[in-house]
C-alpha cells in the first residue's frame, strides 16, 4: 500500500468521516489517521494483520463505529475506553483474552461483537454498559457465566459455540434480555437455570447442540410460561 494510496484514502475520509481500509495486509494502525481525530465517525480496518491498537485511538472523540475484525490483536489499550460516543465495536476473529478494566466507560456502546476470540468468561465490565443492545461472544472459550451477568442490559446475548457448562441463575434477572443463544455448548439440562423459562424476559432461547435432547426442555417447569413469551413475540413480528 503506497503513500499516495493512503493519502487518497485520508482525503476521502476527511470529507466523509469514514476511513475504510480492509484486506490490505496492514500490520499497524495508520499513524496518519491522527490528523483526522475530529473528523472521523467510522473506522474500519478489518481483515488486516494489525497486532496492536495504539493509545492514540483514545483521541478519536467523535468516533461512533470501530471495526477491527480478523486482525491479530491480543489486547486492547485502556485509551480505547475514552471513546464516549462509540456505539458499535466489532472485534471478531482476534486473539483477545480479556477487555480493559475501564471498558465499562464506553457509555454509548450499543453493539459489541467479540466472536472468535479467546475469552474464558463473560467480561464483568459489560454490566456497566447501560445502552448495550447486542453482545456477541460466540466462538470463544467461555466455560461459565458468572453472577455479574444479572446486571447486563443487553437485549440479545450470543454465547454459541463456547464450552459453557454452568450458568448463573442471575441471568434470568437481566432487565432487557430477550434473546439468549447457547447453541453448541456443554450444558447438561440440570445446569440450565429453570428461572430462565419461568421467571425472565427471555422470549427466544436457542439451546440446540448441548448435552440434552431439546424435547426434554419441554418437560421442565416454566416451559409453558416461556412458550407464552415466545409466541407473543412471534406475533408481534409477524
PDB file of C-alpha atoms in Angstrom, residues 10-237:
ATOM      1  CA  UNK A  10      -7.228  10.138   4.053  1.00  0.00           C
ATOM      2  CA  UNK A  11      -8.599  12.873   1.794  1.00  0.00           C
ATOM      3  CA  UNK A  12     -11.810  10.923   1.261  1.00  0.00           C
ATOM      4  CA  UNK A  13     -12.082  10.270   4.993  1.00  0.00           C
ATOM      5  CA  UNK A  14     -11.699  13.952   5.748  1.00  0.00           C
ATOM      6  CA  UNK A  15     -14.790  14.678   3.611  1.00  0.00           C
ATOM      7  CA  UNK A  16     -16.919  11.675   4.561  1.00  0.00           C
ATOM      8  CA  UNK A  17     -15.910  10.980   8.154  1.00  0.00           C
ATOM      9  CA  UNK A  18     -15.385   7.342   7.128  1.00  0.00           C
ATOM     10  CA  UNK A  19     -11.990   5.648   6.902  1.00  0.00           C
ATOM     11  CA  UNK A  20     -12.195   2.145   5.478  1.00  0.00           C
ATOM     12  CA  UNK A  21      -9.118   0.172   4.569  1.00  0.00           C
ATOM     13  CA  UNK A  22      -9.805  -3.557   4.680  1.00  0.00           C
ATOM     14  CA  UNK A  23      -7.852  -6.558   3.477  1.00  0.00           C
ATOM     15  CA  UNK A  24      -4.662  -4.636   2.662  1.00  0.00           C
ATOM     16  CA  UNK A  25      -2.260  -6.592   4.856  1.00  0.00           C
ATOM     17  CA  UNK A  26      -1.671  -3.627   7.193  1.00  0.00           C
ATOM     18  CA  UNK A  27       0.458  -4.637  10.151  1.00  0.00           C
ATOM     19  CA  UNK A  28      -0.161  -1.478  12.143  1.00  0.00           C
ATOM     20  CA  UNK A  29      -2.799   1.147  12.766  1.00  0.00           C
ATOM     21  CA  UNK A  30      -2.109   4.009  10.277  1.00  0.00           C
ATOM     22  CA  UNK A  31      -0.435   6.764  12.310  1.00  0.00           C
ATOM     23  CA  UNK A  32      -1.583   9.358   9.754  1.00  0.00           C
ATOM     24  CA  UNK A  33      -5.146   8.880  10.943  1.00  0.00           C
ATOM     25  CA  UNK A  34      -4.381  11.073  13.945  1.00  0.00           C
ATOM     26  CA  UNK A  35      -4.700  14.104  11.656  1.00  0.00           C
ATOM     27  CA  UNK A  36      -8.392  13.254  11.459  1.00  0.00           C
ATOM     28  CA  UNK A  37      -9.234  12.770  15.133  1.00  0.00           C
ATOM     29  CA  UNK A  38     -12.044  15.321  14.956  1.00  0.00           C
ATOM     30  CA  UNK A  39     -13.373  14.218  11.522  1.00  0.00           C
ATOM     31  CA  UNK A  40     -13.773  10.510  11.818  1.00  0.00           C
ATOM     32  CA  UNK A  41     -17.066   8.891  12.786  1.00  0.00           C
ATOM     33  CA  UNK A  42     -16.232   5.436  11.361  1.00  0.00           C
ATOM     34  CA  UNK A  43     -13.010   3.450  11.149  1.00  0.00           C
ATOM     35  CA  UNK A  44     -12.947   0.012   9.501  1.00  0.00           C
ATOM     36  CA  UNK A  45      -9.601  -1.769   9.380  1.00  0.00           C
ATOM     37  CA  UNK A  46     -10.943  -5.321   9.205  1.00  0.00           C
ATOM     38  CA  UNK A  47      -9.111  -8.222   7.551  1.00  0.00           C
ATOM     39  CA  UNK A  48      -5.618  -6.897   8.114  1.00  0.00           C
ATOM     40  CA  UNK A  49      -2.714  -8.071  10.289  1.00  0.00           C
ATOM     41  CA  UNK A  50      -2.757  -5.405  12.982  1.00  0.00           C
ATOM     42  CA  UNK A  51      -1.293  -6.677  16.263  1.00  0.00           C
ATOM     43  CA  UNK A  52      -1.571  -3.540  18.360  1.00  0.00           C
ATOM     44  CA  UNK A  53      -4.058  -0.722  18.723  1.00  0.00           C
ATOM     45  CA  UNK A  54      -2.044   2.365  19.720  1.00  0.00           C
ATOM     46  CA  UNK A  55      -3.039   4.619  22.657  1.00  0.00           C
ATOM     47  CA  UNK A  56      -3.833   7.397  20.151  1.00  0.00           C
ATOM     48  CA  UNK A  57      -7.137   5.576  19.476  1.00  0.00           C
ATOM     49  CA  UNK A  58      -8.391   7.426  22.561  1.00  0.00           C
ATOM     50  CA  UNK A  59      -8.179  10.754  20.715  1.00  0.00           C
ATOM     51  CA  UNK A  60     -10.932   9.960  18.201  1.00  0.00           C
ATOM     52  CA  UNK A  61     -13.547  11.532  20.422  1.00  0.00           C
ATOM     53  CA  UNK A  62     -16.307  11.621  17.761  1.00  0.00           C
ATOM     54  CA  UNK A  63     -15.896   8.002  16.674  1.00  0.00           C
ATOM     55  CA  UNK A  64     -19.187   6.096  16.517  1.00  0.00           C
ATOM     56  CA  UNK A  65     -18.107   2.874  14.864  1.00  0.00           C
ATOM     57  CA  UNK A  66     -14.853   0.924  15.032  1.00  0.00           C
ATOM     58  CA  UNK A  67     -14.304  -2.361  13.196  1.00  0.00           C
ATOM     59  CA  UNK A  68     -11.129  -4.407  13.501  1.00  0.00           C
ATOM     60  CA  UNK A  69     -12.450  -7.861  12.619  1.00  0.00           C
ATOM     61  CA  UNK A  70      -9.947 -10.533  11.642  1.00  0.00           C
ATOM     62  CA  UNK A  71      -6.727  -8.922  12.790  1.00  0.00           C
ATOM     63  CA  UNK A  72      -4.123 -10.170  15.268  1.00  0.00           C
ATOM     64  CA  UNK A  73      -4.994  -8.165  18.365  1.00  0.00           C
ATOM     65  CA  UNK A  74      -4.099  -9.835  21.661  1.00  0.00           C
ATOM     66  CA  UNK A  75      -5.054  -6.912  23.914  1.00  0.00           C
ATOM     67  CA  UNK A  76      -6.811  -3.541  23.784  1.00  0.00           C
ATOM     68  CA  UNK A  77      -5.360  -0.306  25.203  1.00  0.00           C
ATOM     69  CA  UNK A  78      -7.107   1.364  28.155  1.00  0.00           C
ATOM     70  CA  UNK A  79      -7.267   4.527  25.996  1.00  0.00           C
ATOM     71  CA  UNK A  80      -9.954   2.855  23.878  1.00  0.00           C
ATOM     72  CA  UNK A  81     -12.279   3.334  26.851  1.00  0.00           C
ATOM     73  CA  UNK A  82     -12.226   7.130  26.374  1.00  0.00           C
ATOM     74  CA  UNK A  83     -14.446   6.899  23.283  1.00  0.00           C
ATOM     75  CA  UNK A  84     -17.626   8.257  24.842  1.00  0.00           C
ATOM     76  CA  UNK A  85     -19.529   8.360  21.540  1.00  0.00           C
ATOM     77  CA  UNK A  86     -18.632   4.855  20.366  1.00  0.00           C
ATOM     78  CA  UNK A  87     -21.806   2.892  19.572  1.00  0.00           C
ATOM     79  CA  UNK A  88     -20.509  -0.068  17.578  1.00  0.00           C
ATOM     80  CA  UNK A  89     -17.378  -2.107  18.211  1.00  0.00           C
ATOM     81  CA  UNK A  90     -16.558  -5.132  16.047  1.00  0.00           C
ATOM     82  CA  UNK A  91     -13.546  -7.191  17.102  1.00  0.00           C
ATOM     83  CA  UNK A  92     -14.425 -10.636  15.758  1.00  0.00           C
ATOM     84  CA  UNK A  93     -11.629 -13.038  14.884  1.00  0.00           C
ATOM     85  CA  UNK A  94      -8.777 -11.682  17.007  1.00  0.00           C
ATOM     86  CA  UNK A  95      -6.813 -13.203  19.926  1.00  0.00           C
ATOM     87  CA  UNK A  96      -8.311 -11.232  22.813  1.00  0.00           C
ATOM     88  CA  UNK A  97      -8.310 -12.895  26.225  1.00  0.00           C
ATOM     89  CA  UNK A  98      -9.800 -10.014  28.201  1.00  0.00           C
ATOM     90  CA  UNK A  99     -11.113  -6.472  27.982  1.00  0.00           C
ATOM     91  CA  UNK A 100      -9.519  -3.350  29.513  1.00  0.00           C
ATOM     92  CA  UNK A 101     -10.517  -2.680  33.124  1.00  0.00           C
ATOM     93  CA  UNK A 102     -12.184   0.625  32.172  1.00  0.00           C
ATOM     94  CA  UNK A 103     -14.256  -0.913  29.350  1.00  0.00           C
ATOM     95  CA  UNK A 104     -17.445  -0.022  31.255  1.00  0.00           C
ATOM     96  CA  UNK A 105     -16.766   3.651  30.483  1.00  0.00           C
ATOM     97  CA  UNK A 106     -17.821   3.186  26.837  1.00  0.00           C
ATOM     98  CA  UNK A 107     -21.174   4.590  27.868  1.00  0.00           C
ATOM     99  CA  UNK A 108     -22.732   4.903  24.369  1.00  0.00           C
ATOM    100  CA  UNK A 109     -21.907   1.353  23.255  1.00  0.00           C
ATOM    101  CA  UNK A 110     -24.888  -0.461  21.680  1.00  0.00           C
ATOM    102  CA  UNK A 111     -23.342  -3.300  19.693  1.00  0.00           C
ATOM    103  CA  UNK A 112     -20.323  -5.342  20.726  1.00  0.00           C
ATOM    104  CA  UNK A 113     -19.003  -8.259  18.666  1.00  0.00           C
ATOM    105  CA  UNK A 114     -16.206 -10.380  20.082  1.00  0.00           C
ATOM    106  CA  UNK A 115     -16.879 -13.625  18.255  1.00  0.00           C
ATOM    107  CA  UNK A 116     -13.900 -15.880  17.646  1.00  0.00           C
ATOM    108  CA  UNK A 117     -11.547 -14.627  20.365  1.00  0.00           C
ATOM    109  CA  UNK A 118     -10.061 -16.343  23.433  1.00  0.00           C
ATOM    110  CA  UNK A 119     -12.277 -15.053  26.232  1.00  0.00           C
ATOM    111  CA  UNK A 120     -12.747 -17.514  29.081  1.00  0.00           C
ATOM    112  CA  UNK A 121     -15.606 -15.777  30.841  1.00  0.00           C
ATOM    113  CA  UNK A 122     -18.311 -13.190  30.213  1.00  0.00           C
ATOM    114  CA  UNK A 123     -16.427  -9.947  30.991  1.00  0.00           C
ATOM    115  CA  UNK A 124     -17.779  -8.321  34.166  1.00  0.00           C
ATOM    116  CA  UNK A 125     -17.135  -4.866  32.617  1.00  0.00           C
ATOM    117  CA  UNK A 126     -20.154  -5.364  30.316  1.00  0.00           C
ATOM    118  CA  UNK A 127     -22.544  -4.996  33.247  1.00  0.00           C
ATOM    119  CA  UNK A 128     -21.810  -1.277  33.483  1.00  0.00           C
ATOM    120  CA  UNK A 129     -22.875  -0.526  29.896  1.00  0.00           C
ATOM    121  CA  UNK A 130     -26.371   0.933  30.037  1.00  0.00           C
ATOM    122  CA  UNK A 131     -27.017   1.336  26.279  1.00  0.00           C
ATOM    123  CA  UNK A 132     -25.898  -2.133  25.255  1.00  0.00           C
ATOM    124  CA  UNK A 133     -28.308  -3.937  22.900  1.00  0.00           C
ATOM    125  CA  UNK A 134     -26.415  -6.781  21.259  1.00  0.00           C
ATOM    126  CA  UNK A 135     -23.423  -8.714  22.599  1.00  0.00           C
ATOM    127  CA  UNK A 136     -21.818 -11.446  20.529  1.00  0.00           C
ATOM    128  CA  UNK A 137     -19.395 -13.641  22.491  1.00  0.00           C
ATOM    129  CA  UNK A 138     -19.779 -16.729  20.299  1.00  0.00           C
ATOM    130  CA  UNK A 139     -16.809 -18.954  19.404  1.00  0.00           C
ATOM    131  CA  UNK A 140     -14.729 -18.154  22.486  1.00  0.00           C
ATOM    132  CA  UNK A 141     -13.553 -20.424  25.323  1.00  0.00           C
ATOM    133  CA  UNK A 142     -16.146 -19.388  27.899  1.00  0.00           C
ATOM    134  CA  UNK A 143     -16.839 -22.134  30.439  1.00  0.00           C
ATOM    135  CA  UNK A 144     -19.174 -20.444  32.860  1.00  0.00           C
ATOM    136  CA  UNK A 145     -21.483 -17.454  33.012  1.00  0.00           C
ATOM    137  CA  UNK A 146     -20.908 -15.566  36.307  1.00  0.00           C
ATOM    138  CA  UNK A 147     -23.370 -13.838  38.663  1.00  0.00           C
ATOM    139  CA  UNK A 148     -22.472 -10.388  37.310  1.00  0.00           C
ATOM    140  CA  UNK A 149     -24.384 -11.287  34.128  1.00  0.00           C
ATOM    141  CA  UNK A 150     -27.582 -10.390  36.005  1.00  0.00           C
ATOM    142  CA  UNK A 151     -26.773  -6.697  35.561  1.00  0.00           C
ATOM    143  CA  UNK A 152     -26.265  -6.959  31.809  1.00  0.00           C
ATOM    144  CA  UNK A 153     -28.535  -4.534  29.926  1.00  0.00           C
ATOM    145  CA  UNK A 154     -28.337  -6.309  26.558  1.00  0.00           C
ATOM    146  CA  UNK A 155     -31.407  -7.352  24.561  1.00  0.00           C
ATOM    147  CA  UNK A 156     -29.515 -10.139  22.806  1.00  0.00           C
ATOM    148  CA  UNK A 157     -26.631 -12.237  24.143  1.00  0.00           C
ATOM    149  CA  UNK A 158     -24.944 -14.717  21.825  1.00  0.00           C
ATOM    150  CA  UNK A 159     -22.880 -17.397  23.579  1.00  0.00           C
ATOM    151  CA  UNK A 160     -22.995 -20.038  20.830  1.00  0.00           C
ATOM    152  CA  UNK A 161     -20.035 -22.365  20.343  1.00  0.00           C
ATOM    153  CA  UNK A 162     -18.306 -21.950  23.678  1.00  0.00           C
ATOM    154  CA  UNK A 163     -17.612 -24.555  26.380  1.00  0.00           C
ATOM    155  CA  UNK A 164     -20.272 -23.424  28.824  1.00  0.00           C
ATOM    156  CA  UNK A 165     -21.292 -25.984  31.426  1.00  0.00           C
ATOM    157  CA  UNK A 166     -22.503 -23.596  34.147  1.00  0.00           C
ATOM    158  CA  UNK A 167     -24.792 -20.566  34.066  1.00  0.00           C
ATOM    159  CA  UNK A 168     -25.609 -18.316  36.983  1.00  0.00           C
ATOM    160  CA  UNK A 169     -29.306 -18.114  37.865  1.00  0.00           C
ATOM    161  CA  UNK A 170     -28.806 -14.345  37.834  1.00  0.00           C
ATOM    162  CA  UNK A 171     -29.133 -14.421  34.053  1.00  0.00           C
ATOM    163  CA  UNK A 172     -32.901 -14.547  34.486  1.00  0.00           C
ATOM    164  CA  UNK A 173     -32.719 -11.114  36.196  1.00  0.00           C
ATOM    165  CA  UNK A 174     -31.371  -9.340  33.103  1.00  0.00           C
ATOM    166  CA  UNK A 175     -33.888  -6.500  32.733  1.00  0.00           C
ATOM    167  CA  UNK A 176     -33.937  -6.323  28.913  1.00  0.00           C
ATOM    168  CA  UNK A 177     -32.656  -9.715  27.770  1.00  0.00           C
ATOM    169  CA  UNK A 178     -34.996 -11.158  25.127  1.00  0.00           C
ATOM    170  CA  UNK A 179     -32.703 -13.385  23.061  1.00  0.00           C
ATOM    171  CA  UNK A 180     -30.260 -15.843  24.619  1.00  0.00           C
ATOM    172  CA  UNK A 181     -28.204 -18.049  22.301  1.00  0.00           C
ATOM    173  CA  UNK A 182     -26.426 -21.003  23.882  1.00  0.00           C
ATOM    174  CA  UNK A 183     -26.103 -23.404  20.945  1.00  0.00           C
ATOM    175  CA  UNK A 184     -23.244 -25.912  20.826  1.00  0.00           C
ATOM    176  CA  UNK A 185     -22.041 -25.698  24.397  1.00  0.00           C
ATOM    177  CA  UNK A 186     -21.527 -28.322  27.130  1.00  0.00           C
ATOM    178  CA  UNK A 187     -24.733 -27.828  29.098  1.00  0.00           C
ATOM    179  CA  UNK A 188     -26.498 -30.622  30.936  1.00  0.00           C
ATOM    180  CA  UNK A 189     -30.210 -29.978  31.278  1.00  0.00           C
ATOM    181  CA  UNK A 190     -29.837 -29.800  35.075  1.00  0.00           C
ATOM    182  CA  UNK A 191     -27.384 -26.911  34.659  1.00  0.00           C
ATOM    183  CA  UNK A 192     -29.828 -24.727  32.751  1.00  0.00           C
ATOM    184  CA  UNK A 193     -31.496 -22.457  35.355  1.00  0.00           C
ATOM    185  CA  UNK A 194     -35.258 -23.108  35.196  1.00  0.00           C
ATOM    186  CA  UNK A 195     -35.831 -19.454  36.114  1.00  0.00           C
ATOM    187  CA  UNK A 196     -34.820 -18.621  32.515  1.00  0.00           C
ATOM    188  CA  UNK A 197     -38.070 -20.291  31.497  1.00  0.00           C
ATOM    189  CA  UNK A 198     -40.358 -19.427  34.395  1.00  0.00           C
ATOM    190  CA  UNK A 199     -39.154 -16.050  35.524  1.00  0.00           C
ATOM    191  CA  UNK A 200     -37.276 -13.971  32.916  1.00  0.00           C
ATOM    192  CA  UNK A 201     -37.891 -11.671  29.948  1.00  0.00           C
ATOM    193  CA  UNK A 202     -36.265 -14.136  27.547  1.00  0.00           C
ATOM    194  CA  UNK A 203     -38.553 -14.946  24.632  1.00  0.00           C
ATOM    195  CA  UNK A 204     -36.044 -16.759  22.410  1.00  0.00           C
ATOM    196  CA  UNK A 205     -33.810 -19.389  23.973  1.00  0.00           C
ATOM    197  CA  UNK A 206     -31.594 -21.256  21.496  1.00  0.00           C
ATOM    198  CA  UNK A 207     -30.003 -24.319  23.099  1.00  0.00           C
ATOM    199  CA  UNK A 208     -29.542 -26.849  20.281  1.00  0.00           C
ATOM    200  CA  UNK A 209     -26.325 -28.861  20.304  1.00  0.00           C
ATOM    201  CA  UNK A 210     -25.849 -29.266  24.049  1.00  0.00           C
ATOM    202  CA  UNK A 211     -25.735 -32.417  26.199  1.00  0.00           C
ATOM    203  CA  UNK A 212     -29.501 -32.949  26.276  1.00  0.00           C
ATOM    204  CA  UNK A 213     -32.343 -33.572  23.876  1.00  0.00           C
ATOM    205  CA  UNK A 214     -34.377 -30.482  23.063  1.00  0.00           C
ATOM    206  CA  UNK A 215     -37.638 -32.317  23.747  1.00  0.00           C
ATOM    207  CA  UNK A 216     -36.534 -32.753  27.391  1.00  0.00           C
ATOM    208  CA  UNK A 217     -36.616 -28.958  27.710  1.00  0.00           C
ATOM    209  CA  UNK A 218     -40.375 -29.090  27.185  1.00  0.00           C
ATOM    210  CA  UNK A 219     -40.784 -31.174  30.334  1.00  0.00           C
ATOM    211  CA  UNK A 220     -39.241 -28.529  32.559  1.00  0.00           C
ATOM    212  CA  UNK A 221     -41.340 -26.461  34.923  1.00  0.00           C
ATOM    213  CA  UNK A 222     -41.831 -22.997  33.441  1.00  0.00           C
ATOM    214  CA  UNK A 223     -41.667 -24.130  29.815  1.00  0.00           C
ATOM    215  CA  UNK A 224     -45.306 -23.085  29.264  1.00  0.00           C
ATOM    216  CA  UNK A 225     -44.560 -19.590  30.531  1.00  0.00           C
ATOM    217  CA  UNK A 226     -41.580 -19.386  28.194  1.00  0.00           C
ATOM    218  CA  UNK A 227     -43.721 -20.515  25.251  1.00  0.00           C
ATOM    219  CA  UNK A 228     -46.236 -17.769  26.022  1.00  0.00           C
ATOM    220  CA  UNK A 229     -43.492 -15.148  25.707  1.00  0.00           C
ATOM    221  CA  UNK A 230     -42.086 -16.861  22.617  1.00  0.00           C
ATOM    222  CA  UNK A 231     -45.466 -16.897  20.875  1.00  0.00           C
ATOM    223  CA  UNK A 232     -46.320 -13.315  21.859  1.00  0.00           C
ATOM    224  CA  UNK A 233     -43.012 -12.095  20.414  1.00  0.00           C
ATOM    225  CA  UNK A 234     -43.515 -14.072  17.216  1.00  0.00           C
ATOM    226  CA  UNK A 235     -46.945 -12.498  16.719  1.00  0.00           C
ATOM    227  CA  UNK A 236     -45.513  -9.038  17.249  1.00  0.00           C
ATOM    228  CA  UNK A 237     -43.016  -9.526  14.416  1.00  0.00           C
TER     229      UNK A 237
END
